[in-house]
């Protein structure tokens, strides 16, 4: 039986970052959503110190695509071997490797090699089609990695993470329902003026929220004044989690991802809203004014997103506790 024809591509770029830094970014897949634009979420399913299995969700060409990656990490060689496939399309498998070599002081050569069988007739529409598509995919991934890696010496200043928490004495199902039904938020939340939701498959939402960001210290972006920002949300109801990422966040941010998570206990639950962000150096002054520094942006972003998260948590608390309070009052309780 003749072997199946394959497509293959190998590309190399120079990166102004040490080899160990670039390899570290490749190895630390759970951080990709805040460092690499296409990734919405990466979940590590198992890891034995060298081999791991990841579930990854990417947003490309307006669609969310999930894939499973089996990887072998070779830190001594600064190399990662991988196989990637879409669980919905078992024949659409990409095999390959990332390798990083020193290229003088503080510089690297990064090579991405990818190989895949010719696309089957029923392959997903956003799968790389033909050698040109595979080559463009490799070039894009290398360019995004280079952009992230070349900030390596400033990442401590540019990365920001924080959480807001709230204790709720009510059913987790009602809290989750409130967070899931984002189309209702304009009627309930003061910082949301409008919303639209597209759900191509259950639990995968592409949301556009109008939060009035342009009038509150954030720069709206290339359409000069439109404050609607697109967010991809992955909803896991049985785990009590909603993961989100803005696809083109307003300046001074270049990446913003996070998660709503519900942590139940004996009498209620704690709801956690976690944010992870990357500031854009080039947009600091445009967003905040002349002479703006990363520390100014960190403070402003923290205050704004923290306030909005607390508003959402308070409404979730009211949504979940009100039926419990009414039930207690109906039984003759004090309602307190």
Tab-separated table of C-alpha atoms in Angstrom:
chain	number	residue	atom	x	y	z
A	1	UNK	CA	0.000	0.000	0.000
A	2	UNK	CA	1.588	3.361	-0.991
A	3	UNK	CA	2.543	5.675	1.848
A	4	UNK	CA	0.448	8.777	2.396
A	5	UNK	CA	2.050	11.898	0.879
A	6	UNK	CA	3.162	14.471	3.420
A	7	UNK	CA	3.818	18.182	3.565
A	8	UNK	CA	6.871	19.434	5.408
A	9	UNK	CA	8.390	22.805	6.210
A	10	UNK	CA	11.422	24.001	8.162
A	11	UNK	CA	11.952	27.650	9.096
A	12	UNK	CA	14.576	29.416	11.209
A	13	UNK	CA	14.648	32.921	12.709
A	14	UNK	CA	17.180	34.886	14.736
A	15	UNK	CA	15.948	36.025	18.127
A	16	UNK	CA	17.537	38.656	20.352
A	17	UNK	CA	17.229	36.548	23.500
A	18	UNK	CA	19.372	33.842	25.127
A	19	UNK	CA	18.700	30.248	24.135
A	20	UNK	CA	17.641	29.210	27.650
A	21	UNK	CA	15.053	32.027	27.750
A	22	UNK	CA	13.505	31.066	24.424
A	23	UNK	CA	13.445	27.384	25.360
A	24	UNK	CA	11.820	28.281	28.687
A	25	UNK	CA	8.971	30.047	26.870
A	26	UNK	CA	8.451	27.060	24.597
A	27	UNK	CA	8.471	24.639	27.523
A	28	UNK	CA	6.112	26.656	29.754
A	29	UNK	CA	2.948	26.069	27.720
A	30	UNK	CA	0.406	27.233	30.376
A	31	UNK	CA	1.847	30.763	30.006
A	32	UNK	CA	1.315	30.892	26.240
A	33	UNK	CA	-2.063	32.699	26.400
A	34	UNK	CA	-0.426	35.797	27.857
A	35	UNK	CA	2.700	35.604	25.672
A	36	UNK	CA	1.481	34.272	22.307
A	37	UNK	CA	-1.544	35.986	20.712
A	38	UNK	CA	-3.301	33.015	19.112
A	39	UNK	CA	-3.580	30.905	22.297
A	40	UNK	CA	-6.703	31.299	24.418
A	41	UNK	CA	-5.997	28.562	26.966
A	42	UNK	CA	-3.593	25.673	27.514
A	43	UNK	CA	-4.374	22.902	29.988
A	44	UNK	CA	-1.711	20.407	31.076
A	45	UNK	CA	-3.367	16.998	31.360
A	46	UNK	CA	-0.333	14.963	32.465
A	47	UNK	CA	3.401	15.487	32.886
A	48	UNK	CA	6.148	13.131	34.055
A	49	UNK	CA	9.002	15.624	33.919
A	50	UNK	CA	9.855	14.974	30.285
A	51	UNK	CA	6.687	13.952	28.461
A	52	UNK	CA	3.398	15.798	28.690
A	53	UNK	CA	-0.048	15.971	27.147
A	54	UNK	CA	-1.673	19.359	26.629
A	55	UNK	CA	-5.087	20.517	25.532
A	56	UNK	CA	-4.815	23.841	23.720
A	57	UNK	CA	-7.386	26.256	22.340
A	58	UNK	CA	-6.411	28.792	19.679
A	59	UNK	CA	-8.358	31.617	18.059
A	60	UNK	CA	-7.539	32.079	14.392
A	61	UNK	CA	-9.522	33.510	11.481
A	62	UNK	CA	-12.441	34.237	13.780
A	63	UNK	CA	-12.779	30.635	14.996
A	64	UNK	CA	-11.768	28.712	18.089
A	65	UNK	CA	-9.936	25.459	17.417
A	66	UNK	CA	-8.952	22.934	20.056
A	67	UNK	CA	-6.076	20.502	19.736
A	68	UNK	CA	-4.203	17.890	21.731
A	69	UNK	CA	-0.415	18.111	21.949
A	70	UNK	CA	1.871	15.309	23.026
A	71	UNK	CA	5.297	16.770	23.735
A	72	UNK	CA	8.730	15.583	24.805
A	73	UNK	CA	10.863	18.241	26.492
A	74	UNK	CA	14.645	18.030	26.052
A	75	UNK	CA	16.052	20.881	28.159
A	76	UNK	CA	19.718	19.933	27.721
A	77	UNK	CA	19.348	20.144	23.942
A	78	UNK	CA	16.924	23.104	24.067
A	79	UNK	CA	14.489	21.092	21.963
A	80	UNK	CA	10.785	20.235	22.104
A	81	UNK	CA	9.360	17.411	19.966
A	82	UNK	CA	5.605	17.369	19.474
A	83	UNK	CA	2.597	15.769	17.833
A	84	UNK	CA	-0.537	17.873	17.542
A	85	UNK	CA	-3.967	16.722	16.465
A	86	UNK	CA	-7.544	17.916	16.544
A	87	UNK	CA	-9.663	15.419	18.532
A	88	UNK	CA	-12.535	16.029	16.099
A	89	UNK	CA	-10.348	15.233	13.053
A	90	UNK	CA	-7.959	12.382	13.918
A	91	UNK	CA	-6.303	12.415	10.471
A	92	UNK	CA	-5.243	16.049	10.769
A	93	UNK	CA	-1.997	15.511	12.711
A	94	UNK	CA	1.050	17.776	12.723
A	95	UNK	CA	4.377	16.369	13.940
A	96	UNK	CA	7.468	18.442	14.413
A	97	UNK	CA	9.999	20.044	16.706
A	98	UNK	CA	11.209	23.337	18.080
A	99	UNK	CA	14.971	23.666	18.502
A	100	UNK	CA	16.954	26.586	19.921
A	101	UNK	CA	20.677	27.155	19.395
A	102	UNK	CA	22.902	29.906	20.828
A	103	UNK	CA	23.855	32.527	18.239
A	104	UNK	CA	26.422	34.655	20.030
A	105	UNK	CA	25.982	36.599	23.268
A	106	UNK	CA	22.328	36.949	24.188
A	107	UNK	CA	21.026	35.719	20.815
A	108	UNK	CA	19.487	32.508	19.454
A	109	UNK	CA	18.596	30.669	16.307
A	110	UNK	CA	15.127	29.137	16.592
A	111	UNK	CA	14.002	26.467	14.137
A	112	UNK	CA	10.475	25.131	13.739
A	113	UNK	CA	10.056	21.954	11.700
A	114	UNK	CA	6.526	20.730	10.922
A	115	UNK	CA	5.246	17.774	8.928
A	116	UNK	CA	1.694	16.640	8.264
A	117	UNK	CA	-0.117	14.349	5.832
A	118	UNK	CA	-1.883	16.007	2.934
A	119	UNK	CA	-5.129	17.433	4.257
A	120	UNK	CA	-8.014	14.959	4.084
A	121	UNK	CA	-11.146	16.010	2.257
A	122	UNK	CA	-13.043	16.446	5.528
A	123	UNK	CA	-10.306	18.421	7.334
A	124	UNK	CA	-11.386	21.515	9.322
A	125	UNK	CA	-11.607	24.714	7.324
A	126	UNK	CA	-8.872	26.445	9.306
A	127	UNK	CA	-6.299	23.640	8.947
A	128	UNK	CA	-3.156	24.665	7.000
A	129	UNK	CA	-3.839	23.762	3.360
A	130	UNK	CA	-0.879	22.783	1.180
A	131	UNK	CA	2.805	23.633	1.581
A	132	UNK	CA	2.158	27.379	1.433
A	133	UNK	CA	-0.350	27.192	4.272
A	134	UNK	CA	1.985	25.124	6.439
A	135	UNK	CA	4.859	27.500	5.721
A	136	UNK	CA	2.739	30.538	6.611
A	137	UNK	CA	1.673	28.831	9.836
A	138	UNK	CA	5.310	28.159	10.792
A	139	UNK	CA	6.367	31.713	9.892
A	140	UNK	CA	3.564	33.189	11.985
A	141	UNK	CA	4.381	31.054	15.030
A	142	UNK	CA	8.079	31.951	14.845
A	143	UNK	CA	7.307	35.665	14.506
A	144	UNK	CA	5.013	35.634	17.550
A	145	UNK	CA	7.561	33.705	19.607
A	146	UNK	CA	10.331	36.131	18.618
A	147	UNK	CA	8.233	39.151	19.609
A	148	UNK	CA	7.521	37.673	23.032
A	149	UNK	CA	11.055	36.401	23.663
A	150	UNK	CA	12.732	39.695	22.797
A	151	UNK	CA	10.943	41.305	25.769
A	152	UNK	CA	12.572	38.789	28.115
A	153	UNK	CA	14.635	41.302	30.096
A	154	UNK	CA	11.589	43.516	30.759
A	155	UNK	CA	8.910	40.919	31.444
A	156	UNK	CA	9.001	41.466	35.209
A	157	UNK	CA	7.861	45.048	34.575
A	158	UNK	CA	5.395	44.222	31.817
A	159	UNK	CA	3.610	41.160	33.247
A	160	UNK	CA	0.831	41.694	35.767
A	161	UNK	CA	-1.387	39.161	37.546
A	162	UNK	CA	-3.949	39.556	40.304
A	163	UNK	CA	-7.154	38.042	41.687
A	164	UNK	CA	-10.425	39.309	43.128
A	165	UNK	CA	-12.351	36.978	45.459
A	166	UNK	CA	-15.801	36.989	47.000
A	167	UNK	CA	-17.540	34.646	49.410
A	168	UNK	CA	-21.106	33.775	48.391
A	169	UNK	CA	-23.716	31.946	50.470
A	170	UNK	CA	-25.781	30.566	47.651
A	171	UNK	CA	-25.935	27.794	45.057
A	172	UNK	CA	-22.961	27.490	42.733
A	173	UNK	CA	-25.367	26.794	39.868
A	174	UNK	CA	-26.867	30.291	40.126
A	175	UNK	CA	-23.443	31.926	40.245
A	176	UNK	CA	-22.292	30.020	37.200
A	177	UNK	CA	-25.512	30.847	35.350
A	178	UNK	CA	-24.964	34.557	35.964
A	179	UNK	CA	-21.367	34.438	34.736
A	180	UNK	CA	-22.307	32.325	31.709
A	181	UNK	CA	-25.215	34.497	30.545
A	182	UNK	CA	-22.977	37.374	29.494
A	183	UNK	CA	-25.639	38.615	27.064
A	184	UNK	CA	-27.629	39.818	30.116
A	185	UNK	CA	-24.783	41.883	31.580
A	186	UNK	CA	-25.647	45.226	29.903
A	187	UNK	CA	-28.871	45.352	31.947
A	188	UNK	CA	-27.094	44.489	35.185
A	189	UNK	CA	-23.517	45.796	35.220
A	190	UNK	CA	-22.700	49.529	35.172
A	191	UNK	CA	-19.453	49.079	33.210
A	192	UNK	CA	-21.109	47.113	30.369
A	193	UNK	CA	-23.073	49.167	27.830
A	194	UNK	CA	-23.753	46.406	25.318
A	195	UNK	CA	-22.882	42.842	24.348
A	196	UNK	CA	-23.196	40.318	21.563
A	197	UNK	CA	-22.510	36.599	21.873
A	198	UNK	CA	-21.726	33.970	19.245
A	199	UNK	CA	-21.604	30.355	20.414
A	200	UNK	CA	-20.501	28.126	17.540
A	201	UNK	CA	-20.398	25.081	19.797
A	202	UNK	CA	-21.705	24.594	23.347
A	203	UNK	CA	-19.427	26.255	25.868
A	204	UNK	CA	-17.303	28.166	23.345
A	205	UNK	CA	-18.336	31.811	23.209
A	206	UNK	CA	-17.039	34.714	21.144
A	207	UNK	CA	-18.262	37.801	22.972
A	208	UNK	CA	-18.079	41.490	22.093
A	209	UNK	CA	-18.547	43.706	25.149
A	210	UNK	CA	-18.944	47.469	25.003
A	211	UNK	CA	-17.424	48.558	28.306
A	212	UNK	CA	-16.903	52.249	27.566
A	213	UNK	CA	-13.167	51.604	27.841
A	214	UNK	CA	-12.196	54.480	25.580
A	215	UNK	CA	-13.737	56.961	27.976
A	216	UNK	CA	-12.103	55.478	31.073
A	217	UNK	CA	-8.406	55.717	30.368
A	218	UNK	CA	-7.965	52.841	27.913
A	219	UNK	CA	-7.274	53.430	24.241
A	220	UNK	CA	-9.951	51.861	22.074
A	221	UNK	CA	-7.753	50.907	19.163
A	222	UNK	CA	-7.597	51.383	15.407
A	223	UNK	CA	-11.254	52.335	14.949
A	224	UNK	CA	-10.763	55.388	17.151
A	225	UNK	CA	-13.409	55.388	19.770
A	226	UNK	CA	-15.268	52.102	19.444
A	227	UNK	CA	-15.220	50.544	22.878
A	228	UNK	CA	-16.383	47.069	21.937
A	229	UNK	CA	-13.750	44.461	22.692
A	230	UNK	CA	-13.838	40.853	21.541
A	231	UNK	CA	-13.318	38.117	24.110
A	232	UNK	CA	-13.165	34.357	23.657
A	233	UNK	CA	-14.653	32.402	26.572
A	234	UNK	CA	-14.324	28.662	27.217
A	235	UNK	CA	-16.999	27.450	29.621
A	236	UNK	CA	-16.547	24.304	31.737
A	237	UNK	CA	-19.768	24.025	33.807
A	238	UNK	CA	-18.938	20.729	35.530
A	239	UNK	CA	-15.622	22.178	36.732
A	240	UNK	CA	-17.149	25.547	37.656
A	241	UNK	CA	-14.743	27.451	35.406
A	242	UNK	CA	-14.948	30.036	32.615
A	243	UNK	CA	-11.629	30.844	30.937
A	244	UNK	CA	-11.408	34.031	28.887
A	245	UNK	CA	-9.036	35.976	26.666
A	246	UNK	CA	-9.431	39.297	24.883
A	247	UNK	CA	-8.409	38.903	21.248
A	248	UNK	CA	-7.235	42.531	20.807
A	249	UNK	CA	-7.160	44.231	24.221
A	250	UNK	CA	-7.106	48.018	24.537
A	251	UNK	CA	-3.848	49.853	25.139
A	252	UNK	CA	-1.817	49.831	27.283
A	253	UNK	CA	-2.393	46.041	27.220
A	254	UNK	CA	-1.124	43.710	24.530
A	255	UNK	CA	-2.530	40.561	26.189
A	256	UNK	CA	-5.270	39.926	28.738
A	257	UNK	CA	-6.436	36.476	29.775
A	258	UNK	CA	-8.004	35.104	32.901
A	259	UNK	CA	-10.514	32.812	34.544
A	260	UNK	CA	-13.640	32.778	36.664
A	261	UNK	CA	-13.553	29.810	39.038
A	262	UNK	CA	-16.028	28.591	41.639
A	263	UNK	CA	-14.627	26.940	44.782
A	264	UNK	CA	-17.461	25.319	46.781
A	265	UNK	CA	-17.405	24.620	50.523
A	266	UNK	CA	-19.874	23.327	53.112
A	267	UNK	CA	-22.159	26.376	53.150
A	268	UNK	CA	-21.548	28.160	49.879
A	269	UNK	CA	-18.608	28.991	47.680
A	270	UNK	CA	-15.810	31.430	46.915
A	271	UNK	CA	-15.733	32.934	43.438
A	272	UNK	CA	-12.310	33.902	42.109
A	273	UNK	CA	-11.675	36.152	39.136
A	274	UNK	CA	-8.028	35.866	38.035
A	275	UNK	CA	-6.391	38.224	35.527
A	276	UNK	CA	-3.086	37.811	33.686
A	277	UNK	CA	-1.862	40.656	31.489
A	278	UNK	CA	1.051	41.864	29.403
A	279	UNK	CA	1.639	45.595	28.984
A	280	UNK	CA	2.705	47.054	25.657
A	281	UNK	CA	5.707	49.360	25.902
A	282	UNK	CA	4.942	51.055	22.606
A	283	UNK	CA	1.444	52.111	23.679
A	284	UNK	CA	2.119	53.417	27.197
A	285	UNK	CA	2.370	57.109	26.294
A	286	UNK	CA	-0.474	56.939	23.765
A	287	UNK	CA	-2.755	55.418	26.403
A	288	UNK	CA	-1.628	57.285	29.516
A	289	UNK	CA	0.146	60.447	28.345
A	290	UNK	CA	3.707	61.655	27.892
A	291	UNK	CA	6.251	60.203	30.294
A	292	UNK	CA	4.083	57.253	31.311
A	293	UNK	CA	5.990	54.308	32.801
A	294	UNK	CA	5.056	50.639	33.241
A	295	UNK	CA	4.420	51.251	36.941
A	296	UNK	CA	1.756	53.837	36.025
A	297	UNK	CA	0.079	51.407	33.642
A	298	UNK	CA	0.190	48.588	36.201
A	299	UNK	CA	-1.580	50.764	38.762
A	300	UNK	CA	-4.261	51.991	36.370
A	301	UNK	CA	-4.964	48.554	34.872
A	302	UNK	CA	-5.120	47.000	38.324
A	303	UNK	CA	-7.569	49.614	39.575
A	304	UNK	CA	-9.870	49.486	36.562
A	305	UNK	CA	-10.049	45.732	36.070
A	306	UNK	CA	-10.235	45.154	39.817
A	307	UNK	CA	-13.205	47.520	40.102
A	308	UNK	CA	-15.018	45.886	37.185
A	309	UNK	CA	-14.376	42.408	38.592
A	310	UNK	CA	-15.739	43.422	42.005
A	311	UNK	CA	-18.867	44.877	40.389
A	312	UNK	CA	-19.436	41.605	38.564
A	313	UNK	CA	-18.807	39.559	41.711
A	314	UNK	CA	-21.256	41.674	43.716
A	315	UNK	CA	-23.990	41.126	41.116
A	316	UNK	CA	-23.214	37.394	41.049
A	317	UNK	CA	-23.528	37.362	44.833
A	318	UNK	CA	-26.888	39.140	44.697
A	319	UNK	CA	-28.101	36.819	41.931
A	320	UNK	CA	-27.231	33.710	43.969
A	321	UNK	CA	-28.201	34.869	47.463
A	322	UNK	CA	-31.540	36.566	46.672
A	323	UNK	CA	-33.476	33.305	46.076
A	324	UNK	CA	-32.022	31.870	49.294
A	325	UNK	CA	-33.033	35.007	51.210
A	326	UNK	CA	-36.561	34.922	49.783
A	327	UNK	CA	-36.854	31.230	50.667
A	328	UNK	CA	-35.803	31.915	54.259
A	329	UNK	CA	-38.273	34.790	54.537
A	330	UNK	CA	-41.039	32.596	53.156
A	331	UNK	CA	-40.327	30.122	55.939
A	332	UNK	CA	-40.579	32.857	58.572
A	333	UNK	CA	-36.872	33.570	58.856
A	334	UNK	CA	-35.342	36.995	59.325
A	335	UNK	CA	-33.824	37.074	55.863
A	336	UNK	CA	-30.426	37.913	57.326
